[in-house]
XYZ file of C-alpha atoms in Angstrom:
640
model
C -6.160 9.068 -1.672
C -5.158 6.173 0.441
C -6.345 2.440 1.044
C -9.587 1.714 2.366
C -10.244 -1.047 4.805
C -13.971 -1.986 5.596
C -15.071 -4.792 8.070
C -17.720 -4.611 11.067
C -17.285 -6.566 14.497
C -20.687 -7.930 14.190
C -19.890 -9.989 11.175
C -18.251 -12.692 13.552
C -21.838 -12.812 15.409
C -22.839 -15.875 13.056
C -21.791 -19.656 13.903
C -22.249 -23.016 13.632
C -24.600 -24.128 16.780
C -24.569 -27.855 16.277
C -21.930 -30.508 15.064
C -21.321 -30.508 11.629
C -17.584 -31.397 10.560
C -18.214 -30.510 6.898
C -19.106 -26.329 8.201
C -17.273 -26.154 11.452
C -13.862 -24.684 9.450
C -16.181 -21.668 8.342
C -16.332 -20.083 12.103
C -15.342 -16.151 13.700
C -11.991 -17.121 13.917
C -10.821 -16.758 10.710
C -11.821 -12.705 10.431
C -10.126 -12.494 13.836
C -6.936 -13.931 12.317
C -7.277 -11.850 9.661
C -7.906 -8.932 11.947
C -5.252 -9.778 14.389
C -2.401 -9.984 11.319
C -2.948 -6.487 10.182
C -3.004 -5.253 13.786
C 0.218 -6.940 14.289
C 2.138 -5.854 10.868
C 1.301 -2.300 11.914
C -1.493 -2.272 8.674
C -4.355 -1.489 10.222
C -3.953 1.966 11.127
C -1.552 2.922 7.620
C -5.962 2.211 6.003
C -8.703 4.312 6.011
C -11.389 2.955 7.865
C -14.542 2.097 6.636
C -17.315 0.823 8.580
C -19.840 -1.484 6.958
C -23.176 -1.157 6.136
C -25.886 -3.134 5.942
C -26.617 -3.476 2.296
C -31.142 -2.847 1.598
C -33.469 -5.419 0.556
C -33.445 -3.595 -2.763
C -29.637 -4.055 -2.823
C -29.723 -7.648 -2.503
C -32.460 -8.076 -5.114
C -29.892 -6.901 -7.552
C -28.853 -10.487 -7.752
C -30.865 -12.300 -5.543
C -35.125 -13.599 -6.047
C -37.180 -12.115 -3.318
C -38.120 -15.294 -2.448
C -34.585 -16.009 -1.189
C -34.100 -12.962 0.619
C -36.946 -13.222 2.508
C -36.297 -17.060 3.307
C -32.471 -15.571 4.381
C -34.328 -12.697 7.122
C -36.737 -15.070 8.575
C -34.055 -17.318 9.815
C -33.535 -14.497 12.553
C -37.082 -15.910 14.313
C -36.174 -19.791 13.644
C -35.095 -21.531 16.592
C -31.908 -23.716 16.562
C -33.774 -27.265 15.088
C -35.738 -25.089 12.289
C -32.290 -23.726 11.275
C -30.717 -26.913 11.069
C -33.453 -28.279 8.960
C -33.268 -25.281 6.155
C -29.678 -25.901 5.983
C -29.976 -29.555 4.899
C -31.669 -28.346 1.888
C -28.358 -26.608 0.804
C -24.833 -27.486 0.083
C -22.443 -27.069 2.820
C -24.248 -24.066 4.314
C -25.392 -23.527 8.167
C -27.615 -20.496 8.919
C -28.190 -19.120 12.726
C -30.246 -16.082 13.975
C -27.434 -13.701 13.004
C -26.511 -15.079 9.648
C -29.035 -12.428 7.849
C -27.454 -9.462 9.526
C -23.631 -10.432 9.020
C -24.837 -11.770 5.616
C -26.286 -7.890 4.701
C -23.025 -6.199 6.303
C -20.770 -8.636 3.892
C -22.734 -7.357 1.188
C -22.884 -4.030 2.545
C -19.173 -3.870 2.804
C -18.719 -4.581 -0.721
C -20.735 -2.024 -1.748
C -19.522 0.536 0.419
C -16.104 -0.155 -0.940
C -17.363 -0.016 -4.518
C -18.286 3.236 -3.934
C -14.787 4.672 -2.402
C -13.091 3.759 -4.858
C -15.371 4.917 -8.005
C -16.026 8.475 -5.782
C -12.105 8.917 -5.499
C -12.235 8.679 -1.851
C -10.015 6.183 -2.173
C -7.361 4.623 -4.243
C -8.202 0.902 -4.185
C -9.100 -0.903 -0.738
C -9.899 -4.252 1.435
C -13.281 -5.360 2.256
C -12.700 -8.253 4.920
C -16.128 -10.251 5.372
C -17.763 -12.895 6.492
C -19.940 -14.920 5.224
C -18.361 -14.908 1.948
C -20.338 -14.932 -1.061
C -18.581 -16.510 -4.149
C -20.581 -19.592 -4.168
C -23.914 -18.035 -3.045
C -26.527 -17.916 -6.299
C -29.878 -16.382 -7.296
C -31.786 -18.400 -5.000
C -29.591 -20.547 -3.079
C -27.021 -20.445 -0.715
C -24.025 -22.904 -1.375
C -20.398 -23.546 0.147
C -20.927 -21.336 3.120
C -21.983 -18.228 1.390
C -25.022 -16.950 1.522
C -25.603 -13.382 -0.352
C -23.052 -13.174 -3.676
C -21.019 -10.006 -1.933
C -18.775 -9.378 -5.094
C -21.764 -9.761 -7.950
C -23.779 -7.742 -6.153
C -20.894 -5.236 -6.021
C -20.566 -5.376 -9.589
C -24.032 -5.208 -10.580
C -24.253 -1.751 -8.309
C -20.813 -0.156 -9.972
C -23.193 -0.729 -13.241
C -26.326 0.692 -12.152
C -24.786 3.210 -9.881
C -21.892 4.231 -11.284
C -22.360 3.627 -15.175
C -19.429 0.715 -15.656
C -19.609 -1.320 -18.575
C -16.952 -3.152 -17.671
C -15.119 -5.418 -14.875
C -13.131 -7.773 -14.343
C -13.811 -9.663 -11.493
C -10.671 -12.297 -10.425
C -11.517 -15.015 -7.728
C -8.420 -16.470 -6.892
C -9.576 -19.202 -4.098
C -9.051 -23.254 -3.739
C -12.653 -23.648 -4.932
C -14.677 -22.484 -8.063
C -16.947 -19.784 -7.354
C -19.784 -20.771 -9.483
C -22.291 -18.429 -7.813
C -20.395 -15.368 -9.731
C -19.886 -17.961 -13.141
C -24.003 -17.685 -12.979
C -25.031 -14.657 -12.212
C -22.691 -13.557 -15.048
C -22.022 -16.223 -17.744
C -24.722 -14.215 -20.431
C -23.253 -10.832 -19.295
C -20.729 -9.242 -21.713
C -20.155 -6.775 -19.500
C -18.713 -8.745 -16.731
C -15.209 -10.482 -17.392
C -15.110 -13.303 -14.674
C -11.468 -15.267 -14.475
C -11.768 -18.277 -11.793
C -8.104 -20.550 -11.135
C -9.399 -23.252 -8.610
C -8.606 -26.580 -7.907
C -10.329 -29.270 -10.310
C -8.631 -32.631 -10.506
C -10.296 -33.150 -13.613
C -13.763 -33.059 -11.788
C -13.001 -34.636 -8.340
C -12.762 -31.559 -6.277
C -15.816 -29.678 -4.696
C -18.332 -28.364 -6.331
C -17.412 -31.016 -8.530
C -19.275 -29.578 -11.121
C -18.358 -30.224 -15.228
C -19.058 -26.154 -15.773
C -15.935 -25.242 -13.536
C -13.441 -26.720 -16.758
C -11.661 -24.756 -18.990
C -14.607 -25.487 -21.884
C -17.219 -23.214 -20.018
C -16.292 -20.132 -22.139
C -20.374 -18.288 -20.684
C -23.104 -18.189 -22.386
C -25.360 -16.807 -25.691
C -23.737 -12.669 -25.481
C -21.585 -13.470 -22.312
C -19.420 -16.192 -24.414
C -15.833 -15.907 -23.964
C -16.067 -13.712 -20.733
C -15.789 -16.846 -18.294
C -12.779 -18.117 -17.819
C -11.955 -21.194 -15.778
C -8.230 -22.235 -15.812
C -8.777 -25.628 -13.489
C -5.826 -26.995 -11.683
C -5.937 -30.654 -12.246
C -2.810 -31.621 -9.489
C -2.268 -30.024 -6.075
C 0.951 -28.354 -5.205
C 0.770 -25.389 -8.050
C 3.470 -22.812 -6.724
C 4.500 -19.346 -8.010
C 5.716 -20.331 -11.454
C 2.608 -21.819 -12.445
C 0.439 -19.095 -10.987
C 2.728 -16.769 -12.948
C 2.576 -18.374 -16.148
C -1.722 -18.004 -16.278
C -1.010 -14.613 -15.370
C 1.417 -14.189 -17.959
C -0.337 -16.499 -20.959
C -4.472 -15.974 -20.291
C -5.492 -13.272 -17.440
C -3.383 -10.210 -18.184
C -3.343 -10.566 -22.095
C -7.301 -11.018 -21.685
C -7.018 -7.939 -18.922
C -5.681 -6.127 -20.920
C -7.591 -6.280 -24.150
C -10.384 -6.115 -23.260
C -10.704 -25.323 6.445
C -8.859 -22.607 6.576
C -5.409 -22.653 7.625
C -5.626 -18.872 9.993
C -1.983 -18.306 9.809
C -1.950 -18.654 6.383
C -4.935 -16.685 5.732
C -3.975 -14.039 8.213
C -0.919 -13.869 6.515
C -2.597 -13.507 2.802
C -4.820 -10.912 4.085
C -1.297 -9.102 5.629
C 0.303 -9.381 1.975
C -2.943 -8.025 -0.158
C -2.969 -5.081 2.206
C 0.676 -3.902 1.820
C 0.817 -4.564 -2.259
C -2.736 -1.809 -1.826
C -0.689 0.358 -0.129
C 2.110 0.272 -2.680
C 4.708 -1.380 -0.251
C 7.394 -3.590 -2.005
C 6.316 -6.763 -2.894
C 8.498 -9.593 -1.517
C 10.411 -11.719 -4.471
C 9.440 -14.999 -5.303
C 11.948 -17.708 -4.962
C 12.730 -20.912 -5.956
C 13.659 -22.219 -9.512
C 11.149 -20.753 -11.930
C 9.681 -23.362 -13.760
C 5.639 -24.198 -14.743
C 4.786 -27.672 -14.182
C 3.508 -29.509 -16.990
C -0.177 -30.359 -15.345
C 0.154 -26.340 -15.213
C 1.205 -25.728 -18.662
C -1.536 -27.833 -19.697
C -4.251 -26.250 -18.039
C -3.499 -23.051 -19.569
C -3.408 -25.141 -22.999
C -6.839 -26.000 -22.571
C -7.793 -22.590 -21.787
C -6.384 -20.734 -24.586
C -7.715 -23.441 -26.559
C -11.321 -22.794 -25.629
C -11.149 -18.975 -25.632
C -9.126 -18.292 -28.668
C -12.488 -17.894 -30.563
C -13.660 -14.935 -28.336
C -9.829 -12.975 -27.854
C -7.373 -11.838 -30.546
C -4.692 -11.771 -27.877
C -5.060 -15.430 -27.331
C -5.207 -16.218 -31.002
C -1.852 -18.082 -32.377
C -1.315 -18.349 -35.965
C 1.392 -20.612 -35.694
C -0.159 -22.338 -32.557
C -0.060 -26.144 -32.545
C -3.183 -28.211 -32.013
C -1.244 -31.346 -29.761
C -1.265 -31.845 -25.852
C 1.725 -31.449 -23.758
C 3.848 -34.246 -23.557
C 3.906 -36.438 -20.447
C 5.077 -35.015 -17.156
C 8.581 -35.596 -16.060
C 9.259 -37.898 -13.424
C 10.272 -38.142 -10.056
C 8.532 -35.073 -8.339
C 9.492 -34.152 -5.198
C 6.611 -34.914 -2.252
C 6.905 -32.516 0.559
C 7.411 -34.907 4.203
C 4.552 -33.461 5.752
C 2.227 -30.609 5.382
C 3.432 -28.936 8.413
C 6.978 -28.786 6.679
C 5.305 -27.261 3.159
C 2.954 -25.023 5.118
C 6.295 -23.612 6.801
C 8.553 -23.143 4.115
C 5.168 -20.985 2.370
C 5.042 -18.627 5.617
C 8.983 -18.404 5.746
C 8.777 -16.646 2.530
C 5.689 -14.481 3.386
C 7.218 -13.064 6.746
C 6.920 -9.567 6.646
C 10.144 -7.506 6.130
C 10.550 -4.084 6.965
C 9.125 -1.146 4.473
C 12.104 0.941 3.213
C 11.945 5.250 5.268
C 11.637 5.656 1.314
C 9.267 4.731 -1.032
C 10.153 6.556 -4.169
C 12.507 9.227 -4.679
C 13.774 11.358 -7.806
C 16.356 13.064 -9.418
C 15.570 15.067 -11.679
C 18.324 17.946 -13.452
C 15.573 20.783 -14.055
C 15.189 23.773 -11.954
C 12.023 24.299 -9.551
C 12.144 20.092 -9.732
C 10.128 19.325 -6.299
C 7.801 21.305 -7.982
C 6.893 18.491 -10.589
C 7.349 15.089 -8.243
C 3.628 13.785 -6.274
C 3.824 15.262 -2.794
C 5.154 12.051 -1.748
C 7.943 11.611 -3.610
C 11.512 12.509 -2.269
C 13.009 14.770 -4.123
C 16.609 13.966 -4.451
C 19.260 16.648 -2.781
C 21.934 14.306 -1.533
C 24.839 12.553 -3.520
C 27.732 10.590 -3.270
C 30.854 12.133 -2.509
C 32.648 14.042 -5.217
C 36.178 12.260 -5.306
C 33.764 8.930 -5.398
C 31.743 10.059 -7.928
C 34.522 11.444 -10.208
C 36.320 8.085 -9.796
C 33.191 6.164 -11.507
C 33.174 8.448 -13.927
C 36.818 8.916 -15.140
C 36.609 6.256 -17.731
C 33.491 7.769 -19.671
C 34.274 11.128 -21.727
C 30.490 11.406 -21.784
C 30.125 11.687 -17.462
C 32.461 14.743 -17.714
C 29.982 17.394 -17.912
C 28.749 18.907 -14.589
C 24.976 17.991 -15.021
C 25.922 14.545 -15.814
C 28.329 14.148 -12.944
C 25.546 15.741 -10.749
C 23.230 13.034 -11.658
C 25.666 10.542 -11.107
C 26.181 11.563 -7.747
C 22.932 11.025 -7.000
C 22.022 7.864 -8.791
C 24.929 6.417 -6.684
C 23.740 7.460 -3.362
C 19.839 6.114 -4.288
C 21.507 2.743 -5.305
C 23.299 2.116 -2.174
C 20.430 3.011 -0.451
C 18.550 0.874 -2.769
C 20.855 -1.997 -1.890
C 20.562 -0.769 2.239
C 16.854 -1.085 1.895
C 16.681 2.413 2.676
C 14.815 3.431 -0.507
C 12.999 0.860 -2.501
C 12.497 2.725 -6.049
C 13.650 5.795 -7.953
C 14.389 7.394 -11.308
C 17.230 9.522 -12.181
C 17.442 11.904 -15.063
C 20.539 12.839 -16.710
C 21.575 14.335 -20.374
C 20.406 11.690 -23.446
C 24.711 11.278 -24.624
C 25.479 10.358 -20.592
C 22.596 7.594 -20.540
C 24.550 4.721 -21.497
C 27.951 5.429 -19.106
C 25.481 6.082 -16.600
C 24.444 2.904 -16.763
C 27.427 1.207 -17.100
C 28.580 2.668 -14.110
C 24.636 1.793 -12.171
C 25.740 -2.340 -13.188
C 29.424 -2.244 -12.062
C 28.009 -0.109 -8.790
C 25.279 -2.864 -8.085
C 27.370 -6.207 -8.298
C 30.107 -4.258 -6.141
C 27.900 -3.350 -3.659
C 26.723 -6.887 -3.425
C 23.464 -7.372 -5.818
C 23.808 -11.057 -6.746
C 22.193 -11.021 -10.050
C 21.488 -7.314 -12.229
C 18.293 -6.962 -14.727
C 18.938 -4.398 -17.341
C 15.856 -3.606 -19.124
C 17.046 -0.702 -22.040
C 15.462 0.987 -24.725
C 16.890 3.316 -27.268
C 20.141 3.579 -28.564
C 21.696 1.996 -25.824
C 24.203 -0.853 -26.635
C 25.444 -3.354 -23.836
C 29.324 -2.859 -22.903
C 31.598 -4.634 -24.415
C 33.592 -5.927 -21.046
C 29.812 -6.479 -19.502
C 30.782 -10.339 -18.325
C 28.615 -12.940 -19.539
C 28.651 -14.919 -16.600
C 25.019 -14.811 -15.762
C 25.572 -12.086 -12.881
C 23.796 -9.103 -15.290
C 20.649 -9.946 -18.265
C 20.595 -7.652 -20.998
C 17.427 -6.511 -22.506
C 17.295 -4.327 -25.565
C 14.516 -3.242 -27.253
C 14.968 -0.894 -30.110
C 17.252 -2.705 -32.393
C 16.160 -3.612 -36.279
C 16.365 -7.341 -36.026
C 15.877 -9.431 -32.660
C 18.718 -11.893 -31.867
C 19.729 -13.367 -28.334
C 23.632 -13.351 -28.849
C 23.434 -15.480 -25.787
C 21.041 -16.052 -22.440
C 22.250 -13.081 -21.017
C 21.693 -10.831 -24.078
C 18.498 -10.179 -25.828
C 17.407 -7.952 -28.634
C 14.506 -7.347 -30.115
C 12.787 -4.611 -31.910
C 10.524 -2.033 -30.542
C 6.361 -2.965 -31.629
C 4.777 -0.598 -32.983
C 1.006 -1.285 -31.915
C -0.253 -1.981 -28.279
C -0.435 -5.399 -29.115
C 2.636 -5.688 -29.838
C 4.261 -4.045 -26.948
C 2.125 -6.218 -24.714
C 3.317 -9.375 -26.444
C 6.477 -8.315 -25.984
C 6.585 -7.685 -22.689
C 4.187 -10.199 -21.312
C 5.808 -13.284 -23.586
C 9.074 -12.153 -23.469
C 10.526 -9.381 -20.717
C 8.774 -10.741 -17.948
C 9.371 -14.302 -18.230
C 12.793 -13.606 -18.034
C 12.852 -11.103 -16.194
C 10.582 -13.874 -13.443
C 12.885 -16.790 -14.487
C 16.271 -14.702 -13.730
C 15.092 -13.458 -10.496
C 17.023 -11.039 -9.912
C 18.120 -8.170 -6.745
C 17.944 -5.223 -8.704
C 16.154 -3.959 -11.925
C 17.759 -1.633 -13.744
C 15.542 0.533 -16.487
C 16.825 2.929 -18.889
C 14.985 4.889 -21.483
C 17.989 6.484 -23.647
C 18.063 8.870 -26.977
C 15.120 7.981 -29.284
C 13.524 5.152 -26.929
C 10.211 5.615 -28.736
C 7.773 4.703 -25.815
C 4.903 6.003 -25.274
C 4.395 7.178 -21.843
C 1.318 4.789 -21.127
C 4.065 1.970 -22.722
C 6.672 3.053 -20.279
C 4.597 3.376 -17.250
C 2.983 0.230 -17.471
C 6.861 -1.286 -18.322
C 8.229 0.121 -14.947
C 4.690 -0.780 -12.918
C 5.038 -4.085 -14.125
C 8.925 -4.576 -13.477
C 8.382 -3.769 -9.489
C 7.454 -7.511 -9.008
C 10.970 -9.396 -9.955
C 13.165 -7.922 -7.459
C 10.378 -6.675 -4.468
C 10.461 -3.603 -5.700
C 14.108 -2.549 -6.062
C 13.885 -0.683 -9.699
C 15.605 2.214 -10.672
C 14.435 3.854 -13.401
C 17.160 5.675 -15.791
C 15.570 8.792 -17.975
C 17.447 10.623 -21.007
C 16.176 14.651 -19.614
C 14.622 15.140 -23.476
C 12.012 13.149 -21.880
C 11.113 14.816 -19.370
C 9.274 16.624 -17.273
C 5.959 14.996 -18.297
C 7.734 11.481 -18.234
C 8.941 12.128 -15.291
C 6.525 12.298 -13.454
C 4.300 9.718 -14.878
C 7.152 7.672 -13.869
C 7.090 8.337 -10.658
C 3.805 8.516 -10.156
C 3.724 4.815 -11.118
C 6.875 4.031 -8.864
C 4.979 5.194 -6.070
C 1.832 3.170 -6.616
C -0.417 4.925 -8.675
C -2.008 2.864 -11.693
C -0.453 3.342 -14.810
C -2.383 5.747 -17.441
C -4.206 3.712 -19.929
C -3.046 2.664 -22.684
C -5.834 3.304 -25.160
C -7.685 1.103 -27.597
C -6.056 -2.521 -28.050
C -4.470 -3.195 -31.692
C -3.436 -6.489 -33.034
C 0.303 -6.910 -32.897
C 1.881 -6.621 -36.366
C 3.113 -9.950 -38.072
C 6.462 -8.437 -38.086
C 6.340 -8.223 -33.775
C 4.862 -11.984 -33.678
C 7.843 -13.316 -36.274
C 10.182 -11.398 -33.410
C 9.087 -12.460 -30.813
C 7.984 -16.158 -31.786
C 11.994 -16.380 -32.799
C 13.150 -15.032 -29.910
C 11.005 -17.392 -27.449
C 12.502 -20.518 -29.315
C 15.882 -19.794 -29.536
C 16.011 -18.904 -25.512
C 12.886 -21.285 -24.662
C 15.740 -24.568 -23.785
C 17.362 -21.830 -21.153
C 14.463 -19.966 -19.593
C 11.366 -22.314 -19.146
C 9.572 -19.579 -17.988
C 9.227 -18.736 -21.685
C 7.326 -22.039 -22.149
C 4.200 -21.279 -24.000
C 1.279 -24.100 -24.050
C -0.197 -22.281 -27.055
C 3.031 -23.042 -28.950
C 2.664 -27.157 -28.978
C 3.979 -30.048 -26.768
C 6.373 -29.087 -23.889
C 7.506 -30.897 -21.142
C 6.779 -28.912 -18.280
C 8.550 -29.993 -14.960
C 6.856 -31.951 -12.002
C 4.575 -30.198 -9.464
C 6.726 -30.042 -5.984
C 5.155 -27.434 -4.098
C 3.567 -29.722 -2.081
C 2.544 -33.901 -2.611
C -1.070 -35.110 -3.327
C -1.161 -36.244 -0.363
C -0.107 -33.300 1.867
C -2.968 -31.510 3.835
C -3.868 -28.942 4.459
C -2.956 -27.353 1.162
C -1.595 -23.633 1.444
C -2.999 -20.909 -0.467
C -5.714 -17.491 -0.208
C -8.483 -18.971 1.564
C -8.116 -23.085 0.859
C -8.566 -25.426 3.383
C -7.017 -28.208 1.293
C -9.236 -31.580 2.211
C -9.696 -33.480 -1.082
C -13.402 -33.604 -0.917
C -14.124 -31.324 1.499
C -16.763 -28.313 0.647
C -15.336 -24.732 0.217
C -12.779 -23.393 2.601
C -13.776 -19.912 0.961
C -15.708 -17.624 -1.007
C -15.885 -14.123 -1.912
């Protein structure tokens, strides 16, 4: 199974045929950009093509009145005055003799992708369309979009397919109230919208796209609306709703073309499981962020347990800091965004594996290297002369060939692996993996442990390496570098704990290479520990290698590396309620190491200051970002 991506030429067939500033950003060229970027990155042809169909009458009615379909297909016989007069009578919408069929192959697309991916056909995919759809409702069309592509997707995986539940995520500039809707009574549908707001003074500039509109009578508490009240959010913020509302809620339960060309580019190669490139700059939510994400925890903690606080106080965030830092022009902000999107070479190796049992190829994903080569003997021996435990053969063996997958780690000739080796050779092992990595000129080493696996005692704390433990009795952060904290016992708990606490530091440190190591008596489930090493591929683009104690293995193993190579995680079952216990831990952890790491900052947990947004100034246009056109009060730059 590979990644599926479905478009049809015809869909650039519709346009605008008179003057109309407010629509003439929504025209052919932005699907050729799109088109044009994959073409050019050498993405295209790595997909399985899909070509769209047009989606039935009957299709469209899953969502859309009759009425409205049938006033969508007879604007194919209206001539160019008739079509100019029905689009007055909608919101930022133009309609031309083509609109109906690209409108049906948008939808069509959808569908056609739904079904891919549900048959097994496929692994995930791409549907590239125009006209979007995210703003389109029952019997309107609004922002450019006439039939709702992605509802009527989700209302087919239902009918069709038997769902009874999806999560639908509409990441765009603009609220896509069309979905909100069709599905704010609908249990069955979680819808999560982050859009820009400005507290009501951005299009649609409608009171129901604020954090308070939780859905309706059943469907309460499956809308969520986290509204960005100040422009210029960046990567910290984004990753702090991740972190606080959608994946704990997940989990329970005018266009700029080069920047859109470019988003389109980066979606594609994080479906095909290509490393993801790091984020950079200083790690820090702003505080218009931070309170956002207040206000939506606030207004859902009556519907989810995992938003629920005990200890949670009721207060605002304190005032912002001053003296943000405005960007000199937009062309300079819009730059510095692409810089860091420019498309860097994949690694010859995705994943690879060494494993210490016989017949081992045997047990890796066809895909998977399977790990022959090592370092050279007198090298190896050398790194392993100060550790008794590194004298056996098997454990020298695996040594040999940790060493050769880090260099080529470090080379950017292999972007991921896992290495098994005997349970008493774990911790040298990694000892030896640390000192290797800062030698060979990692800048910054994550080491994410569990089990029985105690830091060393000449480890500097000089901010190079970060320490993570979980297994111990009590948590305790001997410094910022060093972190403890017991193992949860319920899914909950694990979560928490790795959502609140390992991956805010893990985001805030920022580091070149991840280092994971499951030792003697680790305790994790194998769901736990898959998810754990899916998760930790984002901090350093990828570069993890993944440490294994052989008692674990073979069925570990290869979960593992099924994961490492881009496969979804297994799930993890039934959500449970993390114990008090886990939430004292965790809650004491966050505060002693909250001053250092402000990626720990938590808006459920009472006033924080927050930092100034810098990403860009209020005033620079166009604002950056999947599918925004920026303009203060301009209609939608996007939809779905």
């Amino acid at each position: 199974m590979g990644t599926a991506l479905v478009y049809h030429e015809d869909m650039t067939a519709t346009r605008l045929l008179w003057d109309d500033p407010q629509c003439q950003i929504e025209c052919p060229a932005r699907l050729d950009a799109a088109l044009s970027g994959l073409r050019q990155c050498g993405l295209e042809q790595r997909c399985f093509r899909l070509s769209a169909r047009k989606a039935s009458e009957a299709e469209l009615g899953l969502v859309h009145s009759p009425e409205y379909v049938a006033l969508v297909r007879g604007t194919q016989a209206l001539a160019e005055q008739e079509l100019q007069a029905l689009s007055a009578q909608f919101d930022a919408v133009y309609f031309h003799p083509r609109t109906y069929h690209c409108a049906q192959l948008a939808a069509g697309a959808a569908l056609q992708l739904v079904d891919a991916v549900l048959t097994g056909t496929v692994r995930n995919g791409l549907a590239l369309v125009r006209p979007p759809g995210h703003h389109s409702q029952r019997a309107a069309a609004n922002g450019f979009c006439v039939f709702n592509n992605v509802a009527i997707a989700a209302q087919h995986a239902k009918q069709k397919h038997g769902l009874h539940r999806i999560l639908i995520v509409d990441w765009d500039i603009h609220h896509g109230q069309g979905i909100q809707y069709i599905f704010e009574d609908d249990p069955s549908v979680l819808y999560f919208s982050w859009h820009r707001y400005e507290h009501g003074r951005f299009w649609p500039f409608l009171r129901e796209s604020d954090a308070d509109a939780v859905g309706q009578g059943q469907g309460r508490g499956f809308t969520v609306n986290l509204p960005w009240n100040q422009v210029g959010m960046g990567d910290p913020d984004y990753m702090a709703a991740f972190l606080h509302v959608l994946l704990p809620l997940a989990f329970e339960g005018g266009y700029h073309l080069e920047s859109s060309a470019h988003s389109v580019c980066m979606t594609v190669r994080a479906l095909l499981g290509d490393p993801i490139l790091p984020l950079s700059g200083p790690m820090v939510p702003c505080h218009s962020a931070l309170e956002s994400i207040q206000s939506v925890q606030r207004a859902h903690a009556p519907h989810w347990r995992s938003l629920q606080q005990p200890d949670a106080a009721s207060g605002t965030c304190s005032p912002p800091l001053p003296g943000a830092v405005a960007c000199e022009t937009a062309a300079a902000a819009l730059s510095s965004l692409l810089d860091r999107l420019r498309l860097r070479p994949v690694p010859p190796v995705l994943t690879a594996a060494a494993l210490t049992v016989p017949g081992a190829a045997r047990l890796l994903p066809p895909d998977v290297l399977c790990q022959e080569e090592s370092a050279p003997r007198e090298e190896t021996e050398a790194w392993a002369r100060p550790h008794e435990a590194l004298a056996q053969d098997k454990a020298l063996t695996a040594l040999g060939k940790l060493l050769y997958l880090l260099d080529g780690t470090l080379d950017g000739q292999v972007n991921n692996s896992l290495v098994v080796t005997p349970g008493p050779a774990v911790a040298a092992t990694l000892d030896v993996a640390i000192r290797r990595g800062l030698s060979r000129g990692a800048q910054r080493v994550l080491c994410v442990t569990l089990g029985q696996l105690d830091r060393p005692l000449d480890l500097a704390d000089d901010g190079r390496t970060l320490w993570l433990n979980s297994k111990v009795e009590e948590a305790a952060a001997p410094s910022m570098f060093h972190v403890r904290t017991p193992l949860p016992a319920t899914t909950g708990g694990f979560l928490n704990c790795v959502l609140g606490l390992v991956l805010p530091l893990a985001y805030g440190f920022q580091p070149d290479l991840v280092l994971v190591a499951l030792g003697p008596a680790h305790g994790l489930q194998d769901p736990w520990a898959a998810l754990l090493a899916a998760m930790l591929q984002g901090p350093a683009g990828g570069r993890v290698l993944v440490l294994l104690e052989e008692e674990s293995a073979p069925r570990l193993a290869r979960t593992l590396a099924l994961v490492l190579h881009g496969q979804a995680p297994p799930s993890l079952g039934p959500f449970s309620m993390a114990s008090p216990e886990d939430i004292q831990a965790l809650t004491y952890l966050r505060g002693q190491l909250q001053p250092q790491w402000k990626m720990l900052q938590d808006p459920s947990r009472g006033p924080l200051p927050g930092a100034p947004c810098s990403q860009l100034c209020a005033s620079s246009q166009p604002e950056a970002g999947p599918g925004g056109d920026g303009a203060a009060h301009q209609p939608p730059g996007a939809g779905r």
